[in-house]
Amino acid sequence: MEKIITWFKKRLPVFKFLFLLSVIIVVIFQLVTLSKTITPEQIADVFQSIPLWKLAVMLVIGLVAILPMLNYDIILNKMLGQKLKPSFLLESSWSINTINNMVGFGGVFTIGLRTEFFGKEIDGKKLLQHLSKLLLFLMSGLSVFSLVSFILLFTMPMNHYITDYWIWLLGGSLYFPVVLLVTKLKKEGILGGLAAKYRWQLLLTSTLEWAGVLISFLSIGALMDIKVNFFAVIPLFIASSVIGIVSMIPGELGSFDVMMIFGLASLGVPHDVAVTWILLYRLFYYVIPFIIGAVFLFKNLGGEIDSRYNGIPKELLQEIAHKVLVFALYFSGSMMVLLATIPEAFNHFQWLNHINPWRLHFISQFPSLLLGFLLLVMGRATANRSQKAYLPTLILLALASVYIFFSEFNTATLVFLVLLFVLAVFSKRELYRKQFVYSWESMTMDGLLYTALFILYIAIGIYNLPAFPHRNHHTIDFFLFPSERTWLTGFIAIVVVASIIWLFIKYLQGEKKVLGEKVADEQVYQVLNKYGGNPESQLAFLGDKNIYFYNDGTENTVFLQMNTHNDKCVIMGDPAGKESDFADAIQQLIHDADILGYHPVFYEVSEKLVMLLHEFGYDFIKMGEAAEVDLTTFTISGKKMKGQRATMNRLQKEGYQFEVLKPPFNQETMASLREVSDAWLAGRKEKGFSLGFFSEDYLQKSPISVIKDQTGAIVAFANIMPTYTETIGTIDLMRHNPETAPSGTMDFLFINLFEYMHNEGLTVFDLGMAPLSNVGTSRKSFTQERIAYLVYQFGSHFYSFQGLRDYKEKYAAEWVPSYTAYSRDSWIIYVMSALLIIDNAPVEK
């Protein structure tokens, strides 16, 4: 026995999960079954035939009728000797009892639910004993009313149909005396040991519960103005309930309804009226209280489940609600616009009318167009998770409700709007972004939708022109307008609506904030000097990029360089600083970018960083390969370097010299360097971002290698970029004067640089990346890489990529791949476009 108990204890979480799952399945099954007996059309017809105030009274009575059942759990917790928070106790009790009303099964399911809510700190055996006693008394109130009904059969005039159920009423009336006697005689165990005060409290609670049930049903009949002998309805209702409960059918569906319909018919109540009576009873006593109970259940039990599974269930539900809300806003906005443009189509095509949530037969153009298009905009802002979308969405839904109410009230539309309200409120936490950035991807999708609707309206206008030859062919009736004036009015409305939409989008966008900031050089130096950098770190001093710092709580340890265009925040190269903080820095950057509505794009990053980004859900493509020279083995000896040896010997004989100049540089030196740079540019605009440009402040921060001619004039130069590492050396600007520098000057410069850096103790020289080297050229390449190759080749005219690869091939000992990583929400063609714009933007002097 102990082994069995131990086995069950180990698997208790599994059994709890299976129990909750079974409750959900049974409830869903019950709702599906109930939906077959209560259709939306029936509800709409009933609501239209009964005054609103009467429906409100029915709802209040139905909710009040639930209240006595809450005392079951108040008594239970007194018996258990525990004091729970009143709000939790009442909300949980409401959930338990309304779910039990729907599920039925004689209250069996309430044992599991009450154990989950109230039994966590109670001994299992003790809890089971108290729950069993509580379960015994659930039907005692029905037994009391069975006795009352049995007496009514012989004291009031009844027809034969009702008196035939005397045996069920007699049997039901014997239940509560037996329960009272057994619980009194038994001193302990599952059935015994219950104090007298609790016995009478439970009996009174059950009696009040069934009084509430009976009053709810009879009140609905009275408010419907049904002329019937209510003293005859009471035995019929109680007998039907007894049979339904004995059958253990969920919610007593089927047996109760059939008996009540036939019994009411015997009392002179028409069949359709009886069905409506039962429908309203089901709605106000079962369905609506159950919906409220489901909300309480989700609030109390859902929070525990959510914390048990690290918040994933709540996040998942909010995400689903957010997706549904976005779809609903787009769908309802589109339907409203179509209603304004081709209203007759909704009568012509019944399927279109069925899916239309607004259900209007006629709708004036301007309000419909305005609300429709604004709902589309809010759908986009909601999809973008903008905080600014929340309040306008609620206001628009409220305006739509008012508009529908005064145009042509419809219950189905009202329910639809209420659901949208609920989804909007529930999705509020999904709207966390502080600004709305209208991405190219979103503009493309919305533009196609707006353009299609606009072209449709224009086409309809052309179709309605008197000169259009549609009269000789089959006429599409719903494309016809009453007059050209009507169409022109609608067209003017579209123009006005477009202007309002533009202003609305500007409001949503607000003042644009970008990621990172312009910072003083000292802040960058602090990170580089303490934690190190990489071959791109020195580009931070160009001043053309924003710098994003990661702070570990005490100091800045990592920084990244970036610029922003549209929603693409392009990060240049790997992070610089403390390598152990790179993952945290990347995670923080992605989070901060997300809050501002940006999608980071990591440009020219290493394979190691790409693997880290892949864990954050990023896709990537190869952008090229970087050439690295092994300074420990480099030599110009051998057949392969024959041409380079010749160049070195020739320029040395002609008196050209290699020299490394150390900062600070005087104005004369800067003027000479600028002259070489201008000659090399030959009027072309300089690029920035991933490459350096001629800036005196920038060049003053590092040594510059130069080639001088016989007179000491500088004919070529390359600034040496500190990498803040002990192994890697590199350069940035590589420029020569085409008029004064002989052929082979750059080879002469590089070979001397290799020797110089080797003497400085460095082991690798980074020659930089050859863009698109070995990228997208194979038929087996990824589609994204082939698109990237085409876009980049088409959009960039500054360098010959293949020529750059061939030149670096002479010295490279190894080619290291370089990648671009981007969010899966971004389209590769727009990622590449943003890279081209940012990387090829001309530098302002």
Short mmCIF file of C-alpha atoms in Angstrom, two decimals, residues 57-383:
data_model
loop_
_atom_site.label_atom_id
_atom_site.label_comp_id
_atom_site.label_asym_id
_atom_site.label_seq_id
_atom_site.Cartn_x
_atom_site.Cartn_y
_atom_site.Cartn_z
CA VAL A 57 -33.06 42.31 -15.07
CA MET A 58 -32.75 38.68 -16.19
CA LEU A 59 -28.95 39.00 -16.15
CA VAL A 60 -28.93 40.50 -12.64
CA ILE A 61 -31.25 37.77 -11.31
CA GLY A 62 -29.07 35.07 -12.91
CA LEU A 63 -25.92 36.46 -11.31
CA VAL A 64 -27.55 36.93 -7.90
CA ALA A 65 -28.82 33.32 -8.06
CA ILE A 66 -25.19 32.14 -8.13
CA LEU A 67 -24.26 33.90 -4.88
CA PRO A 68 -25.65 31.30 -2.37
CA MET A 69 -23.29 28.67 -3.81
CA LEU A 70 -20.27 30.71 -2.69
CA ASN A 71 -21.13 29.82 0.90
CA TYR A 72 -20.15 26.16 0.24
CA ASP A 73 -16.50 27.15 0.06
CA ILE A 74 -16.74 29.62 2.93
CA ILE A 75 -18.03 26.75 5.10
CA LEU A 76 -15.39 24.35 3.70
CA ASN A 77 -12.55 26.69 4.64
CA LYS A 78 -13.98 27.13 8.13
CA MET A 79 -14.05 23.33 8.46
CA LEU A 80 -10.44 23.19 7.26
CA GLY A 81 -9.42 25.92 9.69
CA GLN A 82 -7.73 28.12 7.12
CA LYS A 83 -8.19 31.80 6.38
CA LEU A 84 -7.78 32.74 2.73
CA LYS A 85 -7.87 36.15 1.16
CA PRO A 86 -11.61 36.98 0.73
CA SER A 87 -11.27 38.02 -2.92
CA PHE A 88 -9.40 34.82 -3.79
CA LEU A 89 -11.93 32.69 -1.90
CA LEU A 90 -14.98 34.26 -3.56
CA GLU A 91 -13.45 34.31 -7.08
CA SER A 92 -12.31 30.70 -6.78
CA SER A 93 -15.69 29.61 -5.43
CA TRP A 94 -17.48 31.38 -8.30
CA SER A 95 -15.23 29.56 -10.81
CA ILE A 96 -15.74 26.16 -9.15
CA ASN A 97 -19.52 26.39 -8.90
CA THR A 98 -20.20 27.88 -12.34
CA ILE A 99 -17.95 25.28 -13.95
CA ASN A 100 -19.79 22.60 -11.99
CA ASN A 101 -23.09 23.99 -13.31
CA MET A 102 -21.79 23.57 -16.85
CA VAL A 103 -19.98 20.25 -16.41
CA GLY A 104 -22.39 18.47 -14.05
CA PHE A 105 -21.46 14.85 -13.21
CA GLY A 106 -23.06 15.23 -9.78
CA GLY A 107 -20.36 17.63 -8.55
CA VAL A 108 -17.48 15.14 -8.95
CA PHE A 109 -15.33 17.69 -10.76
CA THR A 110 -15.60 20.11 -7.85
CA ILE A 111 -13.45 17.75 -5.74
CA GLY A 112 -10.46 18.21 -8.02
CA LEU A 113 -10.96 21.95 -8.42
CA ARG A 114 -11.39 22.54 -4.70
CA THR A 115 -8.29 20.44 -4.01
CA GLU A 116 -6.31 22.59 -6.45
CA PHE A 117 -7.56 25.87 -4.96
CA PHE A 118 -7.89 25.13 -1.23
CA GLY A 119 -5.97 21.95 -0.44
CA LYS A 120 -2.30 22.83 -1.00
CA GLU A 121 -1.47 23.14 2.69
CA ILE A 122 -4.01 20.61 3.99
CA ASP A 123 -3.43 16.92 4.71
CA GLY A 124 -4.86 14.92 1.82
CA LYS A 125 -6.87 12.53 3.98
CA LYS A 126 -8.42 15.34 6.02
CA LEU A 127 -9.26 17.30 2.88
CA LEU A 128 -10.93 14.29 1.24
CA GLN A 129 -13.11 13.68 4.30
CA HIS A 130 -14.39 17.28 4.35
CA LEU A 131 -14.91 17.37 0.58
CA SER A 132 -16.95 14.16 0.69
CA LYS A 133 -19.26 15.64 3.32
CA LEU A 134 -19.63 18.82 1.30
CA LEU A 135 -20.46 16.77 -1.80
CA LEU A 136 -23.20 14.92 0.09
CA PHE A 137 -25.03 18.17 0.86
CA LEU A 138 -24.89 19.67 -2.64
CA MET A 139 -28.18 18.04 -3.60
CA SER A 140 -29.90 18.43 -0.22
CA GLY A 141 -31.58 21.68 -1.29
CA LEU A 142 -33.00 19.98 -4.37
CA SER A 143 -34.33 17.30 -2.03
CA VAL A 144 -36.09 19.96 0.07
CA PHE A 145 -37.75 21.38 -3.04
CA SER A 146 -38.65 17.85 -4.14
CA LEU A 147 -40.64 17.50 -0.91
CA VAL A 148 -42.28 20.88 -1.45
CA SER A 149 -43.13 19.92 -5.05
CA PHE A 150 -44.49 16.53 -3.94
CA ILE A 151 -46.86 18.34 -1.56
CA LEU A 152 -47.89 20.75 -4.33
CA LEU A 153 -48.93 17.81 -6.51
CA PHE A 154 -51.69 16.94 -4.04
CA THR A 155 -52.64 20.43 -2.89
CA MET A 156 -52.74 22.32 -6.20
CA PRO A 157 -54.51 21.50 -9.47
CA MET A 158 -52.06 19.67 -11.77
CA ASN A 159 -52.42 17.91 -15.12
CA HIS A 160 -51.63 14.24 -15.60
CA TYR A 161 -48.32 14.90 -17.38
CA ILE A 162 -46.85 16.48 -14.25
CA THR A 163 -48.44 14.21 -11.66
CA ASP A 164 -46.86 11.23 -13.43
CA TYR A 165 -43.49 12.33 -11.99
CA TRP A 166 -44.59 11.89 -8.34
CA ILE A 167 -42.25 8.92 -7.90
CA TRP A 168 -39.20 11.05 -8.83
CA LEU A 169 -40.25 13.81 -6.44
CA LEU A 170 -40.85 11.32 -3.63
CA GLY A 171 -37.48 9.69 -4.20
CA GLY A 172 -35.77 13.07 -4.32
CA SER A 173 -37.45 14.21 -1.10
CA LEU A 174 -35.98 11.25 0.82
CA TYR A 175 -32.42 12.34 0.09
CA PHE A 176 -31.85 15.11 2.63
CA PRO A 177 -33.29 13.24 5.67
CA VAL A 178 -31.03 10.31 4.89
CA VAL A 179 -27.97 12.58 4.59
CA LEU A 180 -28.78 14.34 7.86
CA LEU A 181 -29.28 11.03 9.66
CA VAL A 182 -26.12 9.37 8.30
CA THR A 183 -23.86 12.35 9.05
CA LYS A 184 -25.30 12.54 12.57
CA LEU A 185 -24.98 8.86 13.43
CA LYS A 186 -21.49 8.42 11.91
CA LYS A 187 -18.92 9.83 14.35
CA GLU A 188 -15.88 9.64 12.09
CA GLY A 189 -14.65 8.72 8.63
CA ILE A 190 -15.72 10.02 5.23
CA LEU A 191 -19.40 10.40 6.16
CA GLY A 192 -19.16 11.11 9.89
CA GLY A 193 -17.74 13.62 12.32
CA LEU A 194 -19.53 16.66 10.88
CA ALA A 195 -20.61 19.19 13.49
CA ALA A 196 -24.31 19.96 13.70
CA LYS A 197 -23.86 23.65 12.85
CA TYR A 198 -22.10 22.74 9.62
CA ARG A 199 -24.83 20.25 8.71
CA TRP A 200 -27.54 22.86 9.02
CA GLN A 201 -25.42 25.56 7.32
CA LEU A 202 -24.79 23.29 4.33
CA LEU A 203 -28.49 22.33 4.14
CA LEU A 204 -29.50 26.01 4.24
CA THR A 205 -26.90 26.91 1.59
CA SER A 206 -28.11 24.16 -0.74
CA THR A 207 -31.73 25.18 -0.20
CA LEU A 208 -30.91 28.83 -1.01
CA GLU A 209 -28.96 27.67 -4.07
CA TRP A 210 -31.93 25.78 -5.50
CA ALA A 211 -34.24 28.62 -4.52
CA GLY A 212 -32.04 30.86 -6.64
CA VAL A 213 -32.15 28.41 -9.54
CA LEU A 214 -35.95 28.18 -9.37
CA ILE A 215 -36.44 31.95 -8.96
CA SER A 216 -34.12 32.60 -11.92
CA PHE A 217 -36.13 30.31 -14.19
CA LEU A 218 -39.56 31.57 -13.04
CA SER A 219 -38.48 35.24 -13.21
CA ILE A 220 -37.42 34.86 -16.83
CA GLY A 221 -40.82 33.41 -17.68
CA ALA A 222 -42.57 36.25 -15.85
CA LEU A 223 -40.46 38.91 -17.61
CA MET A 224 -41.35 37.25 -20.94
CA ASP A 225 -45.03 37.81 -20.02
CA ILE A 226 -45.81 34.08 -20.34
CA LYS A 227 -49.26 33.26 -19.03
CA VAL A 228 -48.85 29.98 -17.17
CA ASN A 229 -49.62 28.46 -13.75
CA PHE A 230 -46.22 28.91 -12.05
CA PHE A 231 -47.26 26.58 -9.18
CA ALA A 232 -47.48 23.85 -11.80
CA VAL A 233 -44.09 24.83 -13.28
CA ILE A 234 -42.31 24.29 -9.94
CA PRO A 235 -42.89 20.48 -9.69
CA LEU A 236 -42.12 20.15 -13.42
CA PHE A 237 -38.82 22.04 -13.04
CA ILE A 238 -37.75 20.13 -9.90
CA ALA A 239 -38.65 16.71 -11.34
CA SER A 240 -36.77 17.52 -14.57
CA SER A 241 -33.73 18.59 -12.51
CA VAL A 242 -33.80 15.40 -10.42
CA ILE A 243 -33.91 13.22 -13.54
CA GLY A 244 -31.15 15.29 -15.18
CA ILE A 245 -28.86 14.99 -12.15
CA VAL A 246 -29.51 11.28 -11.69
CA SER A 247 -28.59 10.78 -15.36
CA MET A 248 -25.20 12.47 -14.67
CA ILE A 249 -25.51 14.28 -18.02
CA PRO A 250 -23.33 17.46 -18.15
CA GLY A 251 -25.46 20.47 -17.34
CA GLU A 252 -28.53 18.22 -17.50
CA LEU A 253 -28.59 18.94 -21.23
CA GLY A 254 -31.05 16.87 -23.22
CA SER A 255 -33.17 15.18 -20.55
CA PHE A 256 -34.00 18.41 -18.70
CA ASP A 257 -34.75 20.36 -21.89
CA VAL A 258 -36.96 17.66 -23.42
CA MET A 259 -38.97 17.19 -20.21
CA MET A 260 -39.41 20.96 -19.75
CA ILE A 261 -40.49 21.58 -23.36
CA PHE A 262 -43.10 18.81 -23.29
CA GLY A 263 -44.20 19.71 -19.77
CA LEU A 264 -44.60 23.41 -20.59
CA ALA A 265 -46.50 22.42 -23.75
CA SER A 266 -48.91 20.46 -21.52
CA LEU A 267 -49.44 23.68 -19.58
CA GLY A 268 -50.30 25.58 -22.76
CA VAL A 269 -46.91 27.20 -23.48
CA PRO A 270 -46.14 27.17 -27.24
CA HIS A 271 -43.11 25.16 -28.31
CA ASP A 272 -41.11 28.16 -29.62
CA VAL A 273 -41.83 30.18 -26.45
CA ALA A 274 -40.72 27.26 -24.25
CA VAL A 275 -37.48 26.95 -26.24
CA THR A 276 -36.83 30.70 -25.86
CA TRP A 277 -37.54 30.50 -22.11
CA ILE A 278 -35.05 27.66 -21.64
CA LEU A 279 -32.54 29.42 -23.92
CA LEU A 280 -32.60 32.59 -21.80
CA TYR A 281 -32.34 30.51 -18.62
CA ARG A 282 -29.28 28.72 -20.02
CA LEU A 283 -27.75 32.00 -21.09
CA PHE A 284 -28.22 34.00 -17.88
CA TYR A 285 -27.80 31.25 -15.29
CA TYR A 286 -25.21 29.03 -17.00
CA VAL A 287 -23.30 30.70 -19.83
CA ILE A 288 -22.67 34.25 -18.62
CA PRO A 289 -21.79 33.25 -15.01
CA PHE A 290 -19.51 30.57 -16.49
CA ILE A 291 -17.71 33.16 -18.63
CA ILE A 292 -17.16 35.29 -15.51
CA GLY A 293 -15.98 32.18 -13.66
CA ALA A 294 -13.58 31.34 -16.51
CA VAL A 295 -12.05 34.82 -16.16
CA PHE A 296 -11.61 34.28 -12.40
CA LEU A 297 -10.19 30.81 -13.07
CA PHE A 298 -7.67 32.18 -15.52
CA LYS A 299 -6.74 34.94 -13.10
CA ASN A 300 -6.19 32.72 -10.04
CA LEU A 301 -5.22 29.33 -11.40
CA GLY A 302 -3.65 30.74 -14.55
CA GLY A 303 -1.17 32.81 -12.52
CA GLU A 304 0.04 29.72 -10.70
CA ILE A 305 0.36 27.70 -13.90
CA ASP A 306 2.11 30.64 -15.54
CA SER A 307 4.71 30.88 -12.74
CA ARG A 308 5.10 27.08 -12.74
CA TYR A 309 6.10 27.18 -16.41
CA ASN A 310 8.24 30.36 -16.27
CA GLY A 311 5.59 32.70 -17.66
CA ILE A 312 5.36 30.90 -21.01
CA PRO A 313 1.56 30.19 -20.96
CA LYS A 314 0.66 33.84 -20.34
CA GLU A 315 3.09 35.07 -22.97
CA LEU A 316 1.70 32.55 -25.43
CA LEU A 317 -1.91 33.58 -24.78
CA GLN A 318 -1.05 37.28 -25.04
CA GLU A 319 0.79 36.60 -28.29
CA ILE A 320 -2.21 34.71 -29.68
CA ALA A 321 -4.58 37.49 -28.58
CA HIS A 322 -2.29 40.04 -30.20
CA LYS A 323 -2.23 38.12 -33.49
CA VAL A 324 -6.01 37.71 -33.46
CA LEU A 325 -6.49 41.42 -32.69
CA VAL A 326 -4.22 42.44 -35.58
CA PHE A 327 -6.11 40.16 -37.97
CA ALA A 328 -9.48 41.40 -36.67
CA LEU A 329 -8.48 45.06 -37.10
CA TYR A 330 -7.26 44.48 -40.65
CA PHE A 331 -10.27 42.35 -41.52
CA SER A 332 -12.87 44.69 -40.04
CA GLY A 333 -11.16 47.75 -41.55
CA SER A 334 -11.13 46.14 -45.00
CA MET A 335 -14.79 45.12 -44.70
CA MET A 336 -15.80 48.64 -43.70
CA VAL A 337 -13.93 50.16 -46.67
CA LEU A 338 -15.51 47.64 -49.04
CA LEU A 339 -18.93 48.48 -47.60
CA ALA A 340 -18.36 52.08 -48.60
CA THR A 341 -17.01 51.32 -52.07
CA ILE A 342 -19.19 48.42 -53.24
CA PRO A 343 -22.08 48.08 -50.77
CA GLU A 344 -24.25 46.13 -53.21
CA ALA A 345 -21.64 43.37 -53.39
CA PHE A 346 -22.62 42.30 -49.87
CA ASN A 347 -26.15 41.64 -51.12
CA HIS A 348 -24.97 40.09 -54.37
CA PHE A 349 -22.59 37.62 -52.71
CA GLN A 350 -24.11 35.97 -49.65
CA TRP A 351 -20.76 34.53 -48.49
CA LEU A 352 -19.36 38.06 -48.32
CA ASN A 353 -22.34 39.14 -46.28
CA HIS A 354 -21.87 36.19 -43.90
CA ILE A 355 -18.24 37.03 -43.08
CA ASN A 356 -18.94 40.75 -42.74
CA PRO A 357 -18.82 41.66 -39.02
CA TRP A 358 -20.63 44.99 -39.43
CA ARG A 359 -23.95 43.62 -40.80
CA LEU A 360 -25.13 46.95 -42.22
CA HIS A 361 -27.40 47.19 -45.23
CA PHE A 362 -26.38 50.73 -46.02
CA ILE A 363 -23.52 52.81 -44.78
CA SER A 364 -22.60 56.37 -45.73
CA GLN A 365 -19.26 56.73 -47.44
CA PHE A 366 -17.07 59.12 -45.49
CA PRO A 367 -17.42 57.76 -41.91
CA SER A 368 -17.09 54.22 -43.20
CA LEU A 369 -13.99 55.00 -45.26
CA LEU A 370 -12.41 56.96 -42.43
CA LEU A 371 -13.10 54.36 -39.75
CA GLY A 372 -12.14 51.52 -42.09
CA PHE A 373 -8.80 52.95 -43.11
CA LEU A 374 -8.00 54.09 -39.56
CA LEU A 375 -8.69 50.56 -38.34
CA LEU A 376 -6.22 49.34 -40.97
CA VAL A 377 -3.64 51.81 -39.67
CA MET A 378 -4.28 50.70 -36.10
CA GLY A 379 -3.92 47.11 -37.25
CA ARG A 380 -0.44 47.99 -38.49
CA ALA A 381 0.46 49.94 -35.35
CA THR A 382 -0.83 47.08 -33.20
CA ALA A 383 1.13 44.56 -35.25
#
